[in-house]
Every structure is written in structure tokens, then in C-alpha cells.
């Protein structure tokens, strides 16, 4: 049993979070994560409309009576996104925990707070964490350079980012980026976090609503199987290495590429097809170097129980080692 400020303040059994993942954060996965005692997030923008999001929250509520949340990501997109309507849908659906990401959540906070919603802001730098704390966020999820998706532009890895953030930020902090097993959880706690976030690891679970070929590819891939795209557009994203992501990196390396030059290759709709059809070379899909730690496709319950069991053994082992020296 590992209780932290995070588990206590958010009413979660274990200090493990399944953070927002576009196309992956659907009811099947989030309910399984919740039933396993961890905190899962549906991704608002995975649903084509705010009305669909309300239905997806309802579907998840039918599968679990444990807490779960919704992620609202605010990043550049190929089509305009009606953020206010998604925010309203989150509030109307009765959700009590929201993960914001990608940009300053200030415009959304007053309505979330008025509805009694706790907000965890996903940050990629200490200055963003300080800002989140100053505007009233309840916790931060600190995303190191290791993470899949958008790691920001500072390239600071978690061995430095987390303790520096801990020294300066008082609200609870979840460690995110590069975490996939019990060793990661114990390290996250040692570095000053009150829990760890896993994205890539939760994709390779039985309940993740993506094609089995993608899960198998993640088992086969090593920690080297990622690319950084959009570096030249200052919208860096760490994604699985495949022919499409390598082509994007190649185009950017020539210099002067605009989003219009890349749009066809990087479109989220194409990435969605990867997860639906299992053709891992069809489009861009997010994954981190945690792929190197993935050797199986367990249920969420098996994964969470294994991590908690092994984390307890590691902590006990460290205590024995230090008392016998
Ligand atoms: P999309 O199809 O609109 O865009 C595809 C990709 O191109 C996204 O990564 C987007 O950020 C990027 N992009 C679009 N316009 C851009 C511009 N003008 N300049 C620079 N980059 C640009 O997006 P989608 O796949 O439908 O996803 C919807 C939202 O979810 C986007 O905001 C996206 O960034 C986000 N997302 C987050 C993750 C994550 O891991 N956190 C993964 C996939 C998508």
C-alpha cells in the first residue's frame, strides 16, 4: 500500500495515472484502469462532438463506479476545435477530475472550479507548473522529455525536471514520461512526485481499444523506436518510429517545411486508422521509449497489481539494504 497526497486528495487507491491519449482514451480502457484502482482519463477530442463525449462518459460510468477523469488537450490542430463546448460537456456529464494539457488552462478554470472539478495540468516545464499552481490548479502532471506526444521544447529529462519542480512547486505532482513499471514508480516517488503517469504502457494492455498488431509492435519495439516530429514547427511530438514519421523528419531536415507540407502525413485521422486497422505503417501514432520495457500485453488489473507488488518489494529491499550497511 502506497498512500500519497495524490491518492488521498483525488480518492484513488494507487498512485498510478493513465493520462490522456488521443484515440486510445476511450471508456473500455479508462473503466478498466479505474476498476484496477488507478486513475484513467478519457480524451475529450477522441470524440467527434461534445455530445459524443457526454455519451462516452456515460458508457464509462456504466462500466465502473470508481473515479475517472477527462483530458482536454489544447494544441495546434488542423481543424478548429470548439473547446468551450467540450468544456461544457465535461461539466454536464458530472466529471469531477479534469486533465488539461498543451496550453494555459486559465480560460477553462473558472467554470471547472465552479462545478467542483479538480484540475490536473499537464506541464512540460517548471515555469508552466508554477503558472498552473498560481492560477489554482489542484495538481500538475510533469511531462519530461521522455514522454510520448508533446514534450515541449526544453528537452529536460525527468531526473532533473522532477526534483527541480518539487523544490519550487507545492501542489501534488504526478511524474510523466518514461514510466512503465514498478522501478519507475519508486523512482518517481524518490524524485519528489506523488504518483506516476503511464501512457505507452497502458496502450499495451488487453483493454486498450487499439488493434492487437499495434500492441504486438510495441512488444517487439525497443526503446529506440521513436522519432521527434514537428521540431521545426516548435510543436515537437514524440511518436513511434515508422516510415511515415521518418518521412516527416526527413522533410523537416531539408528546412522550411510548413504544416501544409506535412498535413497529409501527420493527420490525426490517419493515425486513428492505425489503431483501427492495425497497419502500424499507415500514419503517425504516439509512443515513447517505454516500448523497450514492454514484454507482454496484460490486463490493466494484472499490470497495476504487478507494479504495486513489485514497488513494495523494491521499497522493502531498499530499507533492508540501508539498515544493514
Ligand atoms: P490534427 O489532425 O488536427 O493534427 C495532427 C498533428 O499536427 C497534431 O499533432 C497537431 O498538434 C499538429 N498540428 C496541426 N496543426 C498544426 C500547426 N498549425 N502547427 C504545428 N502543428 C500542427 O490532430 P489530431 O491528431 O486529430 O489530435 C487532436 C488534438 O490532440 C491535437 O491538438 C493534437 O495535438 C492532440 N494530440 C495529442 C497527443 C498526445 O500525445 N498528447 C497525441 C495526438 C494528438
Tab-separated table of C-alpha atoms and ligand atoms in Angstrom:
chain	number	residue	atom	x	y	z
A	1	UNK	CA	0.000	0.000	0.000
A	2	UNK	CA	1.499	3.324	-1.058
A	3	UNK	CA	-0.613	6.300	0.030
A	4	UNK	CA	0.415	9.773	-1.132
A	5	UNK	CA	-1.082	13.254	-1.092
A	6	UNK	CA	-2.299	12.493	-4.598
A	7	UNK	CA	-4.143	9.273	-3.731
A	8	UNK	CA	-5.716	10.957	-0.714
A	9	UNK	CA	-6.747	14.224	-2.363
A	10	UNK	CA	-8.110	12.535	-5.512
A	11	UNK	CA	-9.665	9.485	-3.811
A	12	UNK	CA	-7.654	6.918	-5.827
A	13	UNK	CA	-6.405	3.590	-4.447
A	14	UNK	CA	-2.983	3.551	-6.151
A	15	UNK	CA	-0.646	6.410	-7.231
A	16	UNK	CA	-0.878	5.446	-10.913
A	17	UNK	CA	-2.468	7.546	-13.663
A	18	UNK	CA	-3.367	6.692	-17.259
A	19	UNK	CA	-3.064	10.121	-18.833
A	20	UNK	CA	-4.798	11.433	-21.938
A	21	UNK	CA	-4.068	9.595	-25.177
A	22	UNK	CA	-5.743	10.697	-28.400
A	23	UNK	CA	-7.792	7.811	-29.959
A	24	UNK	CA	-6.861	5.482	-27.046
A	25	UNK	CA	-8.554	7.137	-24.049
A	26	UNK	CA	-11.959	5.508	-24.522
A	27	UNK	CA	-14.390	4.011	-21.999
A	28	UNK	CA	-13.103	0.395	-22.208
A	29	UNK	CA	-9.573	1.363	-21.139
A	30	UNK	CA	-10.499	4.083	-18.659
A	31	UNK	CA	-13.051	1.886	-16.845
A	32	UNK	CA	-10.528	-0.980	-16.648
A	33	UNK	CA	-7.898	1.376	-15.216
A	34	UNK	CA	-10.420	2.725	-12.676
A	35	UNK	CA	-11.533	-0.779	-11.676
A	36	UNK	CA	-7.858	-1.676	-11.147
A	37	UNK	CA	-7.574	1.161	-8.580
A	38	UNK	CA	-5.703	3.691	-10.753
A	39	UNK	CA	-6.914	6.954	-12.330
A	40	UNK	CA	-7.765	6.897	-16.042
A	41	UNK	CA	-8.662	9.730	-18.399
A	42	UNK	CA	-10.975	9.721	-21.391
A	43	UNK	CA	-9.685	12.068	-24.091
A	44	UNK	CA	-12.301	14.664	-24.978
A	45	UNK	CA	-11.034	15.209	-28.527
A	46	UNK	CA	-11.153	11.482	-29.350
A	47	UNK	CA	-14.916	12.029	-29.505
A	48	UNK	CA	-16.038	13.771	-32.716
A	49	UNK	CA	-18.503	16.075	-30.925
A	50	UNK	CA	-19.164	17.278	-27.348
A	51	UNK	CA	-22.429	15.269	-27.419
A	52	UNK	CA	-20.436	12.112	-28.165
A	53	UNK	CA	-18.185	12.912	-25.211
A	54	UNK	CA	-21.193	13.045	-22.863
A	55	UNK	CA	-22.249	9.599	-24.182
A	56	UNK	CA	-18.720	8.223	-23.723
A	57	UNK	CA	-18.634	9.435	-20.098
A	58	UNK	CA	-21.976	7.668	-19.590
A	59	UNK	CA	-20.615	4.456	-21.127
A	60	UNK	CA	-17.633	4.612	-18.774
A	61	UNK	CA	-19.890	5.263	-15.764
A	62	UNK	CA	-21.827	2.118	-16.723
A	63	UNK	CA	-18.571	0.100	-16.512
A	64	UNK	CA	-17.144	1.468	-13.248
A	65	UNK	CA	-18.253	3.170	-10.066
A	66	UNK	CA	-14.681	4.324	-9.316
A	67	UNK	CA	-13.383	7.860	-10.084
A	68	UNK	CA	-12.120	8.665	-13.582
A	69	UNK	CA	-11.489	11.890	-15.479
A	70	UNK	CA	-11.466	13.599	-18.865
A	71	UNK	CA	-8.421	15.063	-20.634
A	72	UNK	CA	-8.841	18.324	-22.553
A	73	UNK	CA	-5.832	18.971	-24.806
A	74	UNK	CA	-5.309	22.470	-26.196
A	75	UNK	CA	-2.733	22.273	-29.018
A	76	UNK	CA	-2.474	23.426	-32.635
A	77	UNK	CA	-4.901	21.394	-34.752
A	78	UNK	CA	-5.693	21.078	-38.453
A	79	UNK	CA	-9.367	21.983	-37.878
A	80	UNK	CA	-10.746	24.456	-35.289
A	81	UNK	CA	-11.947	22.744	-32.091
A	82	UNK	CA	-14.982	24.077	-30.094
A	83	UNK	CA	-13.195	23.986	-26.713
A	84	UNK	CA	-15.933	25.833	-24.793
A	85	UNK	CA	-18.497	23.242	-25.900
A	86	UNK	CA	-16.238	20.342	-24.877
A	87	UNK	CA	-15.688	22.080	-21.513
A	88	UNK	CA	-19.451	22.416	-21.044
A	89	UNK	CA	-19.935	18.738	-21.991
A	90	UNK	CA	-17.385	17.706	-19.344
A	91	UNK	CA	-19.195	19.740	-16.701
A	92	UNK	CA	-22.655	18.495	-17.713
A	93	UNK	CA	-21.534	14.867	-17.674
A	94	UNK	CA	-20.761	15.124	-13.945
A	95	UNK	CA	-16.989	14.504	-14.249
A	96	UNK	CA	-15.053	15.638	-11.153
A	97	UNK	CA	-11.426	15.346	-12.366
A	98	UNK	CA	-10.034	17.003	-15.496
A	99	UNK	CA	-6.543	16.816	-17.002
A	100	UNK	CA	-5.731	19.870	-19.112
A	101	UNK	CA	-2.741	19.796	-21.457
A	102	UNK	CA	-0.973	21.643	-24.244
A	103	UNK	CA	-1.666	25.252	-23.295
A	104	UNK	CA	-2.554	27.539	-20.393
A	105	UNK	CA	-5.826	26.207	-18.898
A	106	UNK	CA	-6.757	29.617	-17.379
A	107	UNK	CA	-9.761	30.264	-19.676
A	108	UNK	CA	-11.323	26.967	-18.556
A	109	UNK	CA	-10.569	27.083	-14.831
A	110	UNK	CA	-13.391	29.344	-13.528
A	111	UNK	CA	-16.120	27.077	-14.966
A	112	UNK	CA	-14.369	23.875	-13.859
A	113	UNK	CA	-13.841	25.254	-10.360
A	114	UNK	CA	-17.451	26.473	-10.102
A	115	UNK	CA	-18.533	22.915	-10.927
A	116	UNK	CA	-16.340	21.464	-8.139
A	117	UNK	CA	-13.938	19.842	-10.610
A	118	UNK	CA	-10.320	19.167	-9.626
A	119	UNK	CA	-7.872	20.143	-12.388
A	120	UNK	CA	-4.544	18.436	-13.036
A	121	UNK	CA	-2.498	20.404	-15.555
A	122	UNK	CA	-0.018	18.542	-17.751
A	123	UNK	CA	3.173	20.648	-17.893
A	124	UNK	CA	6.472	20.235	-19.695
A	125	UNK	CA	8.446	22.842	-17.754
A	126	UNK	CA	8.820	24.221	-14.231
A	127	UNK	CA	7.579	27.657	-15.329
A	128	UNK	CA	4.356	26.123	-16.642
A	129	UNK	CA	3.980	24.219	-13.357
A	130	UNK	CA	4.401	27.412	-11.339
A	131	UNK	CA	1.833	29.119	-13.549
A	132	UNK	CA	-0.615	26.224	-13.101
A	133	UNK	CA	-0.192	26.426	-9.331
A	134	UNK	CA	-0.629	30.221	-9.296
A	135	UNK	CA	-3.912	30.117	-11.238
A	136	UNK	CA	-5.420	27.477	-8.931
A	137	UNK	CA	-4.814	24.065	-10.479
A	138	UNK	CA	-5.084	21.268	-7.900
A	139	UNK	CA	-2.104	19.233	-9.168
A	140	UNK	CA	0.326	19.027	-12.046
A	141	UNK	CA	1.431	16.143	-14.216
A	142	UNK	CA	5.047	16.934	-15.104
A	143	UNK	CA	5.995	15.598	-18.508
A	144	UNK	CA	9.708	15.010	-19.085
A	145	UNK	CA	11.402	14.914	-22.494
A	146	UNK	CA	10.993	11.119	-22.444
A	147	UNK	CA	7.220	11.322	-22.919
A	148	UNK	CA	5.193	10.284	-25.938
A	149	UNK	CA	3.170	13.016	-27.569
A	150	UNK	CA	4.200	16.610	-26.943
A	151	UNK	CA	7.233	17.054	-24.611
A	152	UNK	CA	7.560	20.818	-25.186
A	153	UNK	CA	10.741	22.428	-26.479
A	154	UNK	CA	13.048	22.482	-23.416
A	155	UNK	CA	14.357	18.891	-23.670
A	156	UNK	CA	14.815	18.420	-19.909
A	157	UNK	CA	14.548	14.806	-18.766
A	158	UNK	CA	12.820	13.714	-15.581
A	159	UNK	CA	15.951	13.036	-13.492
A	160	UNK	CA	16.388	16.819	-13.353
A	161	UNK	CA	12.930	18.147	-14.188
A	162	UNK	CA	11.067	16.403	-11.366
A	163	UNK	CA	13.325	17.360	-8.418
A	164	UNK	CA	13.687	20.933	-9.678
A	165	UNK	CA	9.898	21.149	-9.971
A	166	UNK	CA	9.469	19.616	-6.493
A	167	UNK	CA	11.750	22.247	-4.978
A	168	UNK	CA	9.603	25.051	-6.410
A	169	UNK	CA	6.033	23.787	-6.681
A	170	UNK	CA	3.898	22.858	-3.661
A	171	UNK	CA	0.773	21.227	-5.149
A	172	UNK	CA	0.800	17.435	-5.738
A	173	UNK	CA	2.833	16.325	-8.762
A	174	UNK	CA	2.491	13.270	-10.989
A	175	UNK	CA	5.639	12.154	-12.822
A	176	UNK	CA	5.036	11.611	-16.528
A	177	UNK	CA	7.248	10.467	-19.392
A	178	UNK	CA	9.325	7.308	-19.463
A	179	UNK	CA	7.387	5.492	-16.729
A	180	UNK	CA	6.268	1.918	-17.355
A	181	UNK	CA	6.972	-0.317	-14.373
A	182	UNK	CA	7.475	-0.531	-10.593
A	183	UNK	CA	11.043	0.762	-10.821
A	184	UNK	CA	9.670	3.892	-12.468
A	185	UNK	CA	7.065	4.334	-9.738
A	186	UNK	CA	9.631	4.102	-6.927
A	187	UNK	CA	11.949	6.462	-8.816
A	188	UNK	CA	9.078	8.933	-9.342
A	189	UNK	CA	8.393	8.953	-5.593
A	190	UNK	CA	12.111	9.368	-4.823
A	191	UNK	CA	12.319	12.306	-7.245
A	192	UNK	CA	9.554	14.121	-5.404
A	193	UNK	CA	6.381	13.096	-7.236
A	194	UNK	CA	3.248	11.723	-5.553
A	195	UNK	CA	2.490	9.262	-8.336
A	196	UNK	CA	3.345	8.284	-11.895
A	197	UNK	CA	1.563	8.651	-15.192
A	198	UNK	CA	1.793	5.917	-17.841
A	199	UNK	CA	0.583	6.279	-21.424
A	200	UNK	CA	2.578	3.962	-23.674
A	201	UNK	CA	2.486	1.113	-21.107
A	202	UNK	CA	-1.316	1.278	-20.845
A	203	UNK	CA	-1.594	1.055	-24.664
A	204	UNK	CA	-0.179	-2.482	-24.478
A	205	UNK	CA	-2.975	-3.832	-22.277
A	206	UNK	CA	-5.846	-6.168	-23.108
A	207	UNK	CA	-8.462	-3.456	-22.655
A	208	UNK	CA	-6.754	-0.693	-24.683
A	209	UNK	CA	-9.149	-0.130	-27.621
A	210	UNK	CA	-6.491	-0.402	-30.336
A	211	UNK	CA	-5.686	-3.180	-32.808
A	212	UNK	CA	-3.656	-6.137	-31.481
A	213	UNK	CA	-0.997	-5.570	-34.186
A	214	UNK	CA	-0.098	-2.227	-32.600
A	215	UNK	CA	0.245	-3.849	-29.181
A	216	UNK	CA	2.419	-6.613	-30.688
A	217	UNK	CA	4.564	-3.996	-32.468
A	218	UNK	CA	5.120	-2.297	-29.105
A	219	UNK	CA	6.226	-5.610	-27.560
A	220	UNK	CA	8.721	-6.081	-30.421
A	221	UNK	CA	9.954	-2.464	-30.486
A	222	UNK	CA	12.903	-1.350	-28.381
A	223	UNK	CA	13.480	1.895	-26.514
A	224	UNK	CA	14.968	3.276	-29.751
A	225	UNK	CA	11.723	3.073	-31.731
A	226	UNK	CA	10.632	6.720	-31.510
A	227	UNK	CA	11.002	9.831	-33.680
A	228	UNK	CA	10.652	13.508	-32.811
A	229	UNK	CA	8.446	15.223	-35.376
A	230	UNK	CA	7.407	18.913	-35.602
A	231	UNK	CA	10.711	20.087	-34.079
A	232	UNK	CA	10.983	22.783	-36.758
A	233	UNK	CA	7.396	23.962	-36.043
A	234	UNK	CA	8.051	24.188	-32.286
A	235	UNK	CA	5.242	21.684	-31.680
A	236	UNK	CA	7.538	18.714	-31.025
A	237	UNK	CA	5.856	15.310	-30.758
A	238	UNK	CA	7.491	12.009	-29.829
A	239	UNK	CA	5.865	9.287	-31.892
A	240	UNK	CA	6.526	5.673	-32.844
A	241	UNK	CA	9.213	5.256	-35.492
A	242	UNK	CA	7.737	4.093	-38.810
A	243	UNK	CA	8.025	5.007	-42.491
A	244	UNK	CA	5.608	7.955	-42.077
A	245	UNK	CA	7.295	9.541	-39.040
A	246	UNK	CA	10.728	9.057	-40.648
A	247	UNK	CA	9.454	10.739	-43.825
A	248	UNK	CA	8.236	13.727	-41.756
A	249	UNK	CA	11.637	14.002	-40.042
A	250	UNK	CA	13.292	13.829	-43.485
A	251	UNK	CA	11.124	16.636	-44.917
A	252	UNK	CA	11.766	18.821	-41.847
A	253	UNK	CA	15.519	18.195	-42.100
A	254	UNK	CA	15.562	19.832	-45.530
A	255	UNK	CA	14.390	23.083	-43.878
A	256	UNK	CA	11.486	25.463	-44.480
A	257	UNK	CA	8.645	22.913	-44.176
A	258	UNK	CA	5.229	24.292	-43.183
A	259	UNK	CA	2.319	22.414	-41.608
A	260	UNK	CA	0.714	22.362	-45.073
A	261	UNK	CA	3.688	20.356	-46.387
A	262	UNK	CA	3.190	17.798	-43.605
A	263	UNK	CA	-0.575	17.813	-43.037
A	264	UNK	CA	-1.363	14.797	-45.203
A	265	UNK	CA	1.273	12.657	-43.487
A	266	UNK	CA	0.562	13.731	-39.886
A	267	UNK	CA	-3.242	13.976	-39.907
A	268	UNK	CA	-4.806	12.568	-36.753
A	269	UNK	CA	-7.453	10.841	-38.873
A	270	UNK	CA	-4.691	8.782	-40.488
A	271	UNK	CA	-3.270	7.963	-37.056
A	272	UNK	CA	-6.715	6.814	-35.936
A	273	UNK	CA	-6.739	4.297	-38.810
A	274	UNK	CA	-3.503	2.750	-37.487
A	275	UNK	CA	-5.306	1.865	-34.273
A	276	UNK	CA	-8.418	0.632	-36.104
A	277	UNK	CA	-6.803	-1.467	-38.838
A	278	UNK	CA	-3.548	-2.494	-37.156
A	279	UNK	CA	-1.429	-1.202	-40.073
A	280	UNK	CA	1.374	0.344	-37.999
A	281	UNK	CA	2.935	1.957	-41.099
A	282	UNK	CA	-0.199	3.830	-42.203
A	283	UNK	CA	0.146	7.016	-40.147
A	284	UNK	CA	1.541	8.738	-37.075
A	285	UNK	CA	0.899	7.118	-33.684
A	286	UNK	CA	2.280	8.250	-30.346
A	287	UNK	CA	4.579	6.038	-28.263
A	288	UNK	CA	7.636	6.585	-26.076
A	289	UNK	CA	10.847	4.689	-25.366
A	290	UNK	CA	8.867	2.812	-22.705
A	291	UNK	CA	8.276	0.374	-25.576
A	292	UNK	CA	11.664	-1.058	-24.546
A	293	UNK	CA	10.135	-2.055	-21.190
A	294	UNK	CA	7.078	-3.775	-22.679
A	295	UNK	CA	7.272	-7.553	-22.976
A	296	UNK	CA	3.634	-8.568	-22.624
A	297	UNK	CA	0.018	-7.442	-23.006
A	298	UNK	CA	-1.587	-7.926	-19.571
A	299	UNK	CA	-4.993	-6.765	-18.351
A	300	UNK	CA	-4.970	-3.398	-16.592
A	301	UNK	CA	-5.690	-5.206	-13.326
A	302	UNK	CA	-2.661	-7.503	-13.792
A	303	UNK	CA	-0.440	-4.577	-14.750
A	304	UNK	CA	-1.430	-2.358	-11.820
A	305	UNK	CA	-1.232	-5.217	-9.292
A	306	UNK	CA	2.186	-6.257	-10.617
A	307	UNK	CA	3.514	-2.702	-10.344
A	308	UNK	CA	2.188	-2.223	-6.808
A	309	UNK	CA	3.517	-5.625	-5.651
A	310	UNK	CA	6.964	-5.034	-7.166
A	311	UNK	CA	7.125	-1.428	-5.924
A	312	UNK	CA	6.507	-2.690	-2.380
A	313	UNK	CA	9.308	-5.250	-2.792
A	314	UNK	CA	11.718	-2.624	-4.147
A	315	UNK	CA	10.990	-0.210	-1.285
A	316	UNK	CA	11.376	-3.000	1.272
A	317	UNK	CA	14.616	-4.111	-0.403
A	318	UNK	CA	15.988	-0.573	-0.217
A	319	UNK	CA	15.154	-0.386	3.501
A	320	UNK	CA	16.927	-3.700	4.193
A	321	UNK	CA	19.941	-2.583	2.144
A	322	UNK	CA	20.264	0.696	4.026
A	323	UNK	CA	19.762	-0.760	7.521
A	324	UNK	CA	22.398	-3.480	7.032
A	325	UNK	CA	25.107	-1.100	5.776
B	1	LIG	P1	-4.768	17.045	-36.106
B	1	LIG	O1	-5.152	16.024	-37.124
B	1	LIG	O2	-5.525	18.313	-36.064
B	1	LIG	O3	-3.215	17.409	-36.284
B	1	LIG	C1	-2.227	16.389	-36.438
B	1	LIG	C2	-0.953	16.841	-35.768
B	1	LIG	O4	-0.478	18.048	-36.389
B	1	LIG	C3	-1.136	17.156	-34.279
B	1	LIG	O5	-0.034	16.657	-33.558
B	1	LIG	C4	-1.161	18.675	-34.238
B	1	LIG	O6	-0.675	19.181	-32.993
B	1	LIG	C5	-0.244	19.029	-35.398
B	1	LIG	N1	-0.592	20.332	-35.965
B	1	LIG	C6	-1.794	20.675	-36.507
B	1	LIG	N2	-1.776	21.952	-36.921
B	1	LIG	C7	-0.533	22.437	-36.629
B	1	LIG	C8	0.105	23.688	-36.812
B	1	LIG	N3	-0.538	24.717	-37.384
B	1	LIG	N4	1.381	23.811	-36.384
B	1	LIG	C9	2.021	22.788	-35.818
B	1	LIG	N5	1.491	21.564	-35.628
B	1	LIG	C10	0.219	21.398	-36.033
B	1	LIG	O7	-4.787	16.471	-34.639
B	1	LIG	P2	-5.426	15.116	-34.027
B	1	LIG	O8	-4.453	14.024	-34.210
B	1	LIG	O9	-6.842	14.997	-34.508
B	1	LIG	O10	-5.435	15.448	-32.477
B	1	LIG	C11	-6.332	16.387	-31.878
B	1	LIG	C12	-5.563	17.096	-30.774
B	1	LIG	O11	-4.985	16.145	-29.861
B	1	LIG	C13	-4.415	17.937	-31.312
B	1	LIG	O12	-4.361	19.113	-30.558
B	1	LIG	C14	-3.214	17.072	-31.045
B	1	LIG	O13	-2.039	17.828	-30.910
B	1	LIG	C15	-3.591	16.358	-29.779
B	1	LIG	N6	-2.850	15.107	-29.674
B	1	LIG	C16	-2.153	14.887	-28.542
B	1	LIG	C17	-1.411	13.734	-28.425
B	1	LIG	C18	-0.618	13.485	-27.199
B	1	LIG	O14	0.095	12.506	-27.147
B	1	LIG	N7	-0.683	14.308	-26.176
B	1	LIG	C19	-1.391	12.797	-29.437
B	1	LIG	C20	-2.117	13.037	-30.586
B	1	LIG	C21	-2.843	14.221	-30.682
